[in-house]
PDB file of C-alpha atoms in Angstrom:
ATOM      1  CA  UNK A 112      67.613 100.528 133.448  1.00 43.00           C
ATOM      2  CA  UNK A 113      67.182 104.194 133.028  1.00 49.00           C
ATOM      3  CA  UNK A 114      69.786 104.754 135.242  1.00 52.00           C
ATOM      4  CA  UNK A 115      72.489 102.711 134.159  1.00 46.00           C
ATOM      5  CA  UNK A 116      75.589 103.854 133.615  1.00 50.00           C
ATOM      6  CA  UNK A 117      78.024 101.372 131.901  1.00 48.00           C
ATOM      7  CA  UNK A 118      81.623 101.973 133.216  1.00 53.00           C
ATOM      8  CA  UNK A 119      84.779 100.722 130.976  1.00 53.00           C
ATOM      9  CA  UNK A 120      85.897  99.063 133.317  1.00 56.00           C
ATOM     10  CA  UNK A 121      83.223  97.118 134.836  1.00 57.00           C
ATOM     11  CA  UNK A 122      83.682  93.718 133.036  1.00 62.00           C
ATOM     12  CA  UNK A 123      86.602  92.734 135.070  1.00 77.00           C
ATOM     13  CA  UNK A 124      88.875  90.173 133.249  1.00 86.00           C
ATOM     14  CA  UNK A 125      88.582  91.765 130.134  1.00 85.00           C
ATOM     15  CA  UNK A 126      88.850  95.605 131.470  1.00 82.00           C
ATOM     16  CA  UNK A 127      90.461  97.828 133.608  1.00 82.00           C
ATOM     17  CA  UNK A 128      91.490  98.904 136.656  1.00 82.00           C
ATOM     18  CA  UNK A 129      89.716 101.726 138.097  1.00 79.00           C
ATOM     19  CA  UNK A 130      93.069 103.121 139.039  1.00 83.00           C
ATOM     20  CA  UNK A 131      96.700 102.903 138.043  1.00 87.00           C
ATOM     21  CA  UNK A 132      98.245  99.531 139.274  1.00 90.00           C
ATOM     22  CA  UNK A 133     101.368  98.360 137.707  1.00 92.00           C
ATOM     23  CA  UNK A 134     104.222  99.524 138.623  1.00 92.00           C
ATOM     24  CA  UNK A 135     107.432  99.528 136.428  1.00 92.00           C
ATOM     25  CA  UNK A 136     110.436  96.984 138.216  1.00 93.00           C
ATOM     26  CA  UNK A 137     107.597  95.103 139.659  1.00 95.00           C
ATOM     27  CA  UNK A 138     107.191  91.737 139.720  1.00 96.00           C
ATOM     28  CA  UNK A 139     104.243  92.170 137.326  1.00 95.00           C
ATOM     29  CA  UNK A 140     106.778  94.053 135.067  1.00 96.00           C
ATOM     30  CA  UNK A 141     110.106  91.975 135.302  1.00 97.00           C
ATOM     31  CA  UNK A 142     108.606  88.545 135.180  1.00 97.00           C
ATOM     32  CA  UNK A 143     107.500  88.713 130.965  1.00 97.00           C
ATOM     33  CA  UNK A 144     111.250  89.924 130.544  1.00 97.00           C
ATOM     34  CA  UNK A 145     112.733  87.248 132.772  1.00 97.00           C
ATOM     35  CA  UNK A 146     110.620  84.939 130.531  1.00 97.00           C
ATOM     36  CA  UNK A 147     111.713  86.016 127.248  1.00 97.00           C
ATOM     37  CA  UNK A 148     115.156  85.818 128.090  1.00 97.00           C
ATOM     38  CA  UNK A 149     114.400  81.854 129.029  1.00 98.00           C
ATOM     39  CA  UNK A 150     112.521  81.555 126.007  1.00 97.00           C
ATOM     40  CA  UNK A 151     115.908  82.582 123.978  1.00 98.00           C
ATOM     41  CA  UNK A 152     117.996  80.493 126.511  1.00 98.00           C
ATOM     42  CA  UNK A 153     116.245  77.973 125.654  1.00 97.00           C
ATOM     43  CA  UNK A 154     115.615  78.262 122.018  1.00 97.00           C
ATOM     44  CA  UNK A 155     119.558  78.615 121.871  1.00 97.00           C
ATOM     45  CA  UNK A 156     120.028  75.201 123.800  1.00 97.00           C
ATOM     46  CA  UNK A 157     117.622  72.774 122.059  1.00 97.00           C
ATOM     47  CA  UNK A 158     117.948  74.612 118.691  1.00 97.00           C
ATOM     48  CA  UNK A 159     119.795  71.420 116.902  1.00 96.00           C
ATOM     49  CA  UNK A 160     116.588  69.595 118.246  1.00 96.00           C
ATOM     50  CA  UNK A 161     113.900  71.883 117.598  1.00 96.00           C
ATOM     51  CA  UNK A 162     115.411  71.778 113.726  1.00 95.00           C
ATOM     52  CA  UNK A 163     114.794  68.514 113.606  1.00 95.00           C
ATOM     53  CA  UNK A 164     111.824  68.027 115.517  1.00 95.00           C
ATOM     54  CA  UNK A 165     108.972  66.221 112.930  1.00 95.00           C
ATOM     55  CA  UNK A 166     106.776  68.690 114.000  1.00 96.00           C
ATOM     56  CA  UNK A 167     108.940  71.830 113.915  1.00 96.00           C
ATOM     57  CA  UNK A 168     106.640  73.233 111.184  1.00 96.00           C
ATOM     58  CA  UNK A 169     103.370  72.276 113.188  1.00 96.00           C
ATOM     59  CA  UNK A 170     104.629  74.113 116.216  1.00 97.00           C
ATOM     60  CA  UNK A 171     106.260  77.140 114.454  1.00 97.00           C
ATOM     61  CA  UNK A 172     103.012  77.776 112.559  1.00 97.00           C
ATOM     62  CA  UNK A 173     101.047  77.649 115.801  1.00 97.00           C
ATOM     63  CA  UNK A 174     103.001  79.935 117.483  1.00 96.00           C
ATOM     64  CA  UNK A 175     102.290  82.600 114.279  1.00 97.00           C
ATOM     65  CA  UNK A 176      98.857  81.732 114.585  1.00 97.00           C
ATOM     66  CA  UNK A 177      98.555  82.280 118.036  1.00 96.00           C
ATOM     67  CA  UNK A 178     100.045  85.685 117.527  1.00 96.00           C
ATOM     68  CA  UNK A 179      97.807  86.427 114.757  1.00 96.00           C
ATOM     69  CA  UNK A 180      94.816  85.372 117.232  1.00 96.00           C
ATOM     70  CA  UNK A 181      95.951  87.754 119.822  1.00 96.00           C
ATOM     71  CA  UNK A 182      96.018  90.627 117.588  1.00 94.00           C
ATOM     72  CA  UNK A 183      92.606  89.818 116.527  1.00 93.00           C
ATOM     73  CA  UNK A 184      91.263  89.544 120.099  1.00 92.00           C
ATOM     74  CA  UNK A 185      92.312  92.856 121.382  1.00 89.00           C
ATOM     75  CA  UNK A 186      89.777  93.987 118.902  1.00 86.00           C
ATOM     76  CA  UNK A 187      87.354  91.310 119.671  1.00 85.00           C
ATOM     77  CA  UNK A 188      87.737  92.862 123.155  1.00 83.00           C
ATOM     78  CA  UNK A 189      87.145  96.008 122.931  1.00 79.00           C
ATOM     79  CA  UNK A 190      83.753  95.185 121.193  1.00 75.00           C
ATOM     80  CA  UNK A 191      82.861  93.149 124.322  1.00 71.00           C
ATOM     81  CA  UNK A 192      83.521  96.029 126.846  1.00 69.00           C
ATOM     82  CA  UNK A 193      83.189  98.968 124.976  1.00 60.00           C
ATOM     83  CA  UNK A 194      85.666 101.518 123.106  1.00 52.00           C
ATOM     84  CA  UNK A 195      87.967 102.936 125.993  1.00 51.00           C
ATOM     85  CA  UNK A 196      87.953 104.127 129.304  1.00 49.00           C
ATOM     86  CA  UNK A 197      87.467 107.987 128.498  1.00 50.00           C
ATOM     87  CA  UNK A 198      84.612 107.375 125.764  1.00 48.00           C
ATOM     88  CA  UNK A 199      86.408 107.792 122.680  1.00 50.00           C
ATOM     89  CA  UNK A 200      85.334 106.311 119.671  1.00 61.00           C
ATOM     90  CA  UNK A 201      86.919 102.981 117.736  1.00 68.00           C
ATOM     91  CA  UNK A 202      88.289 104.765 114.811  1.00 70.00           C
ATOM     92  CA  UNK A 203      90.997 105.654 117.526  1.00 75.00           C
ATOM     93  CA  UNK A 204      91.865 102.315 117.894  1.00 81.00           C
ATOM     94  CA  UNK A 205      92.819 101.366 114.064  1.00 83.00           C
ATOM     95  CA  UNK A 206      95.546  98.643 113.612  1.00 87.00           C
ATOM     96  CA  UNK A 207      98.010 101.594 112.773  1.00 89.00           C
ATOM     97  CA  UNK A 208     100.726 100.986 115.144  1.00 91.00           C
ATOM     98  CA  UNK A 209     104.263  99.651 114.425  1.00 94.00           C
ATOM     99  CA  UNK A 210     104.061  96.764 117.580  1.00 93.00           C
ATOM    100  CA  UNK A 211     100.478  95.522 116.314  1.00 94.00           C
ATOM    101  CA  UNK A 212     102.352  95.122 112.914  1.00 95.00           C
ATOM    102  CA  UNK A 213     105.169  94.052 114.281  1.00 96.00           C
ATOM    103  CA  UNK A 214     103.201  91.044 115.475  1.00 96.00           C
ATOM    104  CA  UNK A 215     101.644  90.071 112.194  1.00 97.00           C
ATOM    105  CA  UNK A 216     104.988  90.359 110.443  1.00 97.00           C
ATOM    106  CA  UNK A 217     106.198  88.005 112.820  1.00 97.00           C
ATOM    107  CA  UNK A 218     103.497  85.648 112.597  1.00 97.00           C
ATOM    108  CA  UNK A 219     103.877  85.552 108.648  1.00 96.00           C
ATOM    109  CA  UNK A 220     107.891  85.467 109.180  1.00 97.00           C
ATOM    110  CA  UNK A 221     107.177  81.953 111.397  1.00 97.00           C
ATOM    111  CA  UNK A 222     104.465  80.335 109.559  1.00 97.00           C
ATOM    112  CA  UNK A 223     105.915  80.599 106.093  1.00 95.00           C
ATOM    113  CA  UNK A 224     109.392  80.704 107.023  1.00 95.00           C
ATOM    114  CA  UNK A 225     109.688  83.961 105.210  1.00 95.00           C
ATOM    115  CA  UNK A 226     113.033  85.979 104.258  1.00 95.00           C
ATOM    116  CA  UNK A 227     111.786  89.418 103.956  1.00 95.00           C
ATOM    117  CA  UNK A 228     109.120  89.455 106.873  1.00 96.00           C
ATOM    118  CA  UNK A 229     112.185  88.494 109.080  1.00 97.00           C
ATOM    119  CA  UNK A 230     114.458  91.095 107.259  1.00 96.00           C
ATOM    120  CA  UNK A 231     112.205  94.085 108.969  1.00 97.00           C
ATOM    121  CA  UNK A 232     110.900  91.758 111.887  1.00 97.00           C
ATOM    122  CA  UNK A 233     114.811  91.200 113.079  1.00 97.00           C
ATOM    123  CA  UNK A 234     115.239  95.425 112.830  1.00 97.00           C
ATOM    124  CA  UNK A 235     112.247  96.699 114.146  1.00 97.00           C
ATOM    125  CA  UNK A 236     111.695  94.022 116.858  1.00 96.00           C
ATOM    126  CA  UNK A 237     114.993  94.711 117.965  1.00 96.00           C
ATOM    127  CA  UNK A 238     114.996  97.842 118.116  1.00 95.00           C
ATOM    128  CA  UNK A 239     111.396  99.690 118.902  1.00 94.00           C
ATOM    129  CA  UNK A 240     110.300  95.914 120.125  1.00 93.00           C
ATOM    130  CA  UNK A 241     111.973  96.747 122.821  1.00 94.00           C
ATOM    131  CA  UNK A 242     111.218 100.293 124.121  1.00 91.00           C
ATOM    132  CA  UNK A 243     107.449  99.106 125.420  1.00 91.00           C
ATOM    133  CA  UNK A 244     108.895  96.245 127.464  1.00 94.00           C
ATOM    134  CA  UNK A 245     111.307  98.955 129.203  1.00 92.00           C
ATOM    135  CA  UNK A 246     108.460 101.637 129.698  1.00 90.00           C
ATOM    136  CA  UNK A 247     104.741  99.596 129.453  1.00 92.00           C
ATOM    137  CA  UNK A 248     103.114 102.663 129.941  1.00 87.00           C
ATOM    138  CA  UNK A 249      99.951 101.929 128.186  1.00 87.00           C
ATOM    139  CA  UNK A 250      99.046  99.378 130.439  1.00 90.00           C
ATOM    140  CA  UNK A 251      99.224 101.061 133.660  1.00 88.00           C
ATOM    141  CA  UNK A 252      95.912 100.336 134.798  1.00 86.00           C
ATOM    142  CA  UNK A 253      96.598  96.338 134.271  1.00 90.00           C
ATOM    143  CA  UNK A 254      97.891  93.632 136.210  1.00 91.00           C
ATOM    144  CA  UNK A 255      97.463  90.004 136.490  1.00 93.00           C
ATOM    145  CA  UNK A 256      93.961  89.980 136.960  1.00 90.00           C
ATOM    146  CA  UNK A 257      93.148  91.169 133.083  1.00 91.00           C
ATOM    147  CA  UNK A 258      93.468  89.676 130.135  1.00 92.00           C
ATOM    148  CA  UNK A 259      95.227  92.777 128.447  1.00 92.00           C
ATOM    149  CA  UNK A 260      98.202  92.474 130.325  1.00 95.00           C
ATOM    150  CA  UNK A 261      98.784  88.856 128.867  1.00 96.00           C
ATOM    151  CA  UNK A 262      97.572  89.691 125.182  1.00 96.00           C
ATOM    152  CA  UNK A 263     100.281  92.784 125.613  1.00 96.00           C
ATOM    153  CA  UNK A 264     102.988  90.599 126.776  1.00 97.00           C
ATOM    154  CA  UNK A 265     102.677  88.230 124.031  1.00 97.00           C
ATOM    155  CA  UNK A 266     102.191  90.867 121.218  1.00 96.00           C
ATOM    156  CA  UNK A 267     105.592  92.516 122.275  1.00 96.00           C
ATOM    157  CA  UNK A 268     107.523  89.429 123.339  1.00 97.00           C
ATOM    158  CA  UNK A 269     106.956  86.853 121.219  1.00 97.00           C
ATOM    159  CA  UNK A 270     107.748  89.204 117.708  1.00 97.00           C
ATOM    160  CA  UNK A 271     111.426  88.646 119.497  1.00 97.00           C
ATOM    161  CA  UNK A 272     111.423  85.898 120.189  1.00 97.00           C
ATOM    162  CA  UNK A 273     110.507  84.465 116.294  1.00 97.00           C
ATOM    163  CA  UNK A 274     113.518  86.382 115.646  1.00 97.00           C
ATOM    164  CA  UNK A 275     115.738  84.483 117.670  1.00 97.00           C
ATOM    165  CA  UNK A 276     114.154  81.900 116.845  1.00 98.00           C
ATOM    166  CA  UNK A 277     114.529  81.879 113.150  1.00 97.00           C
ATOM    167  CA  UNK A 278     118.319  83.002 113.581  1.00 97.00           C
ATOM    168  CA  UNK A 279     119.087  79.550 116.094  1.00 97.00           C
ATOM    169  CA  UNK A 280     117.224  77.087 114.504  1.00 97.00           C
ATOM    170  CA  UNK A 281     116.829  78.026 110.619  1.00 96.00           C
ATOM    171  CA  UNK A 282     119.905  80.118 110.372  1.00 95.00           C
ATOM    172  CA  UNK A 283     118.677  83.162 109.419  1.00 96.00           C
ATOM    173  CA  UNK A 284     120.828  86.169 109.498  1.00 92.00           C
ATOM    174  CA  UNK A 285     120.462  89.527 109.397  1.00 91.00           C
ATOM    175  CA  UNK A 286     122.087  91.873 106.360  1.00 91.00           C
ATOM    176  CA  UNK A 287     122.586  96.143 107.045  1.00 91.00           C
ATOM    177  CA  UNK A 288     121.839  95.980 103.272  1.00 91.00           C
ATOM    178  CA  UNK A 289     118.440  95.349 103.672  1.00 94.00           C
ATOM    179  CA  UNK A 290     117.676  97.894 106.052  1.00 94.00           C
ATOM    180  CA  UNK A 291     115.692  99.824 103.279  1.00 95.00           C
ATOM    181  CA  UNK A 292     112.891  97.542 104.086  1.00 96.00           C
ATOM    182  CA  UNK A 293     111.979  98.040 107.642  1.00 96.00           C
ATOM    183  CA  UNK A 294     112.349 101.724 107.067  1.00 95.00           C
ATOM    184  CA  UNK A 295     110.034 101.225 103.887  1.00 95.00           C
ATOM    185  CA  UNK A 296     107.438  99.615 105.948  1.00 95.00           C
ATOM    186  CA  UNK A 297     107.590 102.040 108.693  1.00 95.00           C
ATOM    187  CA  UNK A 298     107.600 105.343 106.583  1.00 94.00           C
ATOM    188  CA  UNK A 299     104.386 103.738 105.082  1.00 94.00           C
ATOM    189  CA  UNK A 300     102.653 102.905 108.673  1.00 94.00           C
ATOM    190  CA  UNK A 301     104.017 106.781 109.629  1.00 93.00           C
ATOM    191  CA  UNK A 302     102.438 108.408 106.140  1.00 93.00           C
ATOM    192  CA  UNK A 303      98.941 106.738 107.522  1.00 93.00           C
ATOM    193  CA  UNK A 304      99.645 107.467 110.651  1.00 92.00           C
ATOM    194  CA  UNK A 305     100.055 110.709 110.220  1.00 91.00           C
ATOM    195  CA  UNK A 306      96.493 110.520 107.684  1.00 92.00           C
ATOM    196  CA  UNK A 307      94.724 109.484 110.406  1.00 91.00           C
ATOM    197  CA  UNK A 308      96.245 111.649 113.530  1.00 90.00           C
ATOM    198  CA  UNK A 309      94.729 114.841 111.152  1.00 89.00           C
ATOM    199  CA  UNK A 310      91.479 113.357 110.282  1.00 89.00           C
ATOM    200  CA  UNK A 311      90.319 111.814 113.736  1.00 86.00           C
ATOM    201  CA  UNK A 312      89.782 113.401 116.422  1.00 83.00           C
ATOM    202  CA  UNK A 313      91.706 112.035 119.452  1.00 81.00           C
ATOM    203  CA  UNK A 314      93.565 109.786 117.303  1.00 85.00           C
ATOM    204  CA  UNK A 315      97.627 109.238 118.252  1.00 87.00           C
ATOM    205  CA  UNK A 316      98.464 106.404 116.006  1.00 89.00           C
ATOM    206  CA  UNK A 317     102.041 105.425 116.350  1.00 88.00           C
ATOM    207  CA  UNK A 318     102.618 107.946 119.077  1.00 87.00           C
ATOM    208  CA  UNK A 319     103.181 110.977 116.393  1.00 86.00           C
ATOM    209  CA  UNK A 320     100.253 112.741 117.377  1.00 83.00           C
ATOM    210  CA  UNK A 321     101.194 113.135 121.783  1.00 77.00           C
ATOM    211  CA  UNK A 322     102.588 110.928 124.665  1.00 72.00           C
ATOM    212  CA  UNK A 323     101.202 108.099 126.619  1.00 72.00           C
ATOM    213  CA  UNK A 324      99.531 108.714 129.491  1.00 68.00           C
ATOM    214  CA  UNK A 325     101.752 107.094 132.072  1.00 68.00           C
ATOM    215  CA  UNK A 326     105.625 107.552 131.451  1.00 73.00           C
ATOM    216  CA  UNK A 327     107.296 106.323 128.623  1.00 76.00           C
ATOM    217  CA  UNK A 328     110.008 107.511 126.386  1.00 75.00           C
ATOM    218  CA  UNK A 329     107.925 108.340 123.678  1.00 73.00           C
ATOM    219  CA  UNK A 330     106.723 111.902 125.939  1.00 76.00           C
ATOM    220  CA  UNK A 331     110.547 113.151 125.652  1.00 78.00           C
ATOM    221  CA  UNK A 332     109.805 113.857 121.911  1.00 79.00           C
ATOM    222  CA  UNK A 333     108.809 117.091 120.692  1.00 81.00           C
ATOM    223  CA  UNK A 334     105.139 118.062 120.495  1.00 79.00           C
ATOM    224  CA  UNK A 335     105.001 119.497 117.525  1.00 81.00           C
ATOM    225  CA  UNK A 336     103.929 116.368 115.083  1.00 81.00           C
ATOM    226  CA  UNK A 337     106.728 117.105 111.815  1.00 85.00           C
ATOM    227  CA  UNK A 338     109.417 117.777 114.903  1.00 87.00           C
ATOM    228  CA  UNK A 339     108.383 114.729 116.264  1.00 86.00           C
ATOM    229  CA  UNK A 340     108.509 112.669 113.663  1.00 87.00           C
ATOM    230  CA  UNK A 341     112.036 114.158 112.732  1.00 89.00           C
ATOM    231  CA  UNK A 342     113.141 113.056 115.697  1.00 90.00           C
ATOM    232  CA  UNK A 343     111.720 110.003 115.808  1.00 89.00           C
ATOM    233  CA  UNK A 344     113.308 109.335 112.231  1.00 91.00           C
ATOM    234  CA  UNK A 345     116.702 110.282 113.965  1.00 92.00           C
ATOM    235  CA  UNK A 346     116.429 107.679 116.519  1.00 92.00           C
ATOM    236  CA  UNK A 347     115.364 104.886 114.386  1.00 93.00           C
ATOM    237  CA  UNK A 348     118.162 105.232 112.044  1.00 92.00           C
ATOM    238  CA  UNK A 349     120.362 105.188 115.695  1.00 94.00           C
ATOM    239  CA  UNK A 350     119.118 102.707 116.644  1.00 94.00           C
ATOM    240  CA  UNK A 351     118.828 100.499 113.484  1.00 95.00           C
ATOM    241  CA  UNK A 352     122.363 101.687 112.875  1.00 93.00           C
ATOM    242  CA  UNK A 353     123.247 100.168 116.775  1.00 94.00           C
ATOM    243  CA  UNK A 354     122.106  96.750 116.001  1.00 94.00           C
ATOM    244  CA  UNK A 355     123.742  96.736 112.272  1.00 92.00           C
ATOM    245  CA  UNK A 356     127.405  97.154 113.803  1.00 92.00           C
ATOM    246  CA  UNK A 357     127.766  93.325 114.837  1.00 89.00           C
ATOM    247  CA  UNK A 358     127.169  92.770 111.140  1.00 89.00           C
ATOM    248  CA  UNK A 359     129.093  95.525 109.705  1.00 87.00           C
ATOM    249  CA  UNK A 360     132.097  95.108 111.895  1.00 88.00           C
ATOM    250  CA  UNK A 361     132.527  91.368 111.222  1.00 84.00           C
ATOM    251  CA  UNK A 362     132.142  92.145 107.408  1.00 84.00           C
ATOM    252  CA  UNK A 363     135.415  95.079 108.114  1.00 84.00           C
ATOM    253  CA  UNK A 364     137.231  92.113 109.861  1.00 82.00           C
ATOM    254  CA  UNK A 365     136.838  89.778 106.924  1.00 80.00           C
ATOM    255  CA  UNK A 366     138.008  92.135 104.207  1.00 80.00           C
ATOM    256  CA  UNK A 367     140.531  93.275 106.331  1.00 79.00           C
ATOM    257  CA  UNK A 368     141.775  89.455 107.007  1.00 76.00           C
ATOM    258  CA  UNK A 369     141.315  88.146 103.477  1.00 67.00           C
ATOM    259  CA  UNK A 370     143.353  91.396 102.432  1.00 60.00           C
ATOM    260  CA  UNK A 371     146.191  90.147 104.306  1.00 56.00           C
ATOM    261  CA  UNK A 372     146.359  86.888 102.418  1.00 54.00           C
TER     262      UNK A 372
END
């Protein structure tokens, strides 16, 4: 037993691969995408009977609890095969970044039907939901055979898909006006972010701190952690800004038309 050497990845299932083997445009990579645009297909074409399903509140809360479960098991996971591949230690692995959250505002925004959870869920799901399903770079050393790849998957799909969800079927709808609360909730995540990327070693919560290790777009920002997070700023408010213009312009449209009357 002296001469035991526990490796990260040696619990199969619920590890890693010893080396890199997803690929981005693979099969492994375009079928989770393929699946949430079915989902919202689908969710489109049934939502008349999914309103008034009996048990539309049954299966809406499940779905939130599910997600809130699969937060709580990549955590429950890491306990059971140990704190990371390179030996770093837990307080790396906080619940400090913005999909994780993501996740649980979803979950909250489908269980109680909730306004304001869906106000930042519909702006940041949209928008930064959607940058780890083009570039997955964290899970590069994942693939069908482990149950990360799945938990991943459903933490970063299924946020968007409650969104569509509560805009078919319970008529949500998103307002520009209330954009002050997803940036409210993400300048709070970034302020202990930020706390935590100074105080622990290693740490790189919300990406402020470096890259990923395998390619994603969050390496094209600066190094430099106040330049990065200027940036990063500038691109939210892009990008936020890019999914407010349905809204915005159809607003124009009626004040133009009812200007005309």
């Amino acid at each position: 037993m002296d001469n035991f050497v526990y490796e990260y990845h040696s619990e199969g299932f619920f590890g890693y691969s010893k080396t890199p083997i997803f690929e981005y445009f693979s099969l492994a990579h375009l079928l989770p995408i393929l699946l949430l645009i079915v989902g919202i297909f689908l969710t489109y074409r049934y939502k008349d009977k999914l309103r008034g399903w009996k048990y539309e509140d049954t299966f809406r809360t499940l779905i939130g609890v599910w997600l809130i479960f699969n937060e709580c098991s990549y955590y429950w996971r890491l306990l059971y095969v140990g704190n990371s591949m390179d030996g770093t230690q837990m307080m790396t692995f906080l619940p400090l970044q913005v999909c994780e959250w993501t996740a649980y505002i979803a979950a909250f925004m489908l269980i109680k039907k909730n306004r304001h959870m869906f106000d930042i869920a519909f702006y940041i799901a949209l928008t930064l939901g959607l940058i780890p399903l083009i570039t997955p770079a964290v899970i590069t050393k994942l693939g069908f055979g482990h149950y990360r790849y799945y938990s991943f998957w459903i933490e970063h799909i299924f946020p968007i898909l409650g969104v569509f969800y509560m805009m078919f079927v319970h008529g949500f709808r998103p307002d520009f006006r209330k954009v002050y609360k997803p940036l409210t909730a993400l300048s709070i995540l970034a302020c202990l972010a930020i706390y935590a990327n100074l105080n622990i070693p290693d740490a790189n919560y919300m990406y402020l701190a470096a890259g990923t290790p395998g390619d994603s777009l969050a390496n094209v920002l600066p190094s430099n952690v106040w330049a990065r997070l200027v940036v990063a700023l500038g691109i939210i408010c892009v990008l936020f800004t890019i999914v407010s213009l349905p809204q915005i312009i159809k607003e124009i449209k009626q004040k133009r038309s009812g200007s005309t009357l």
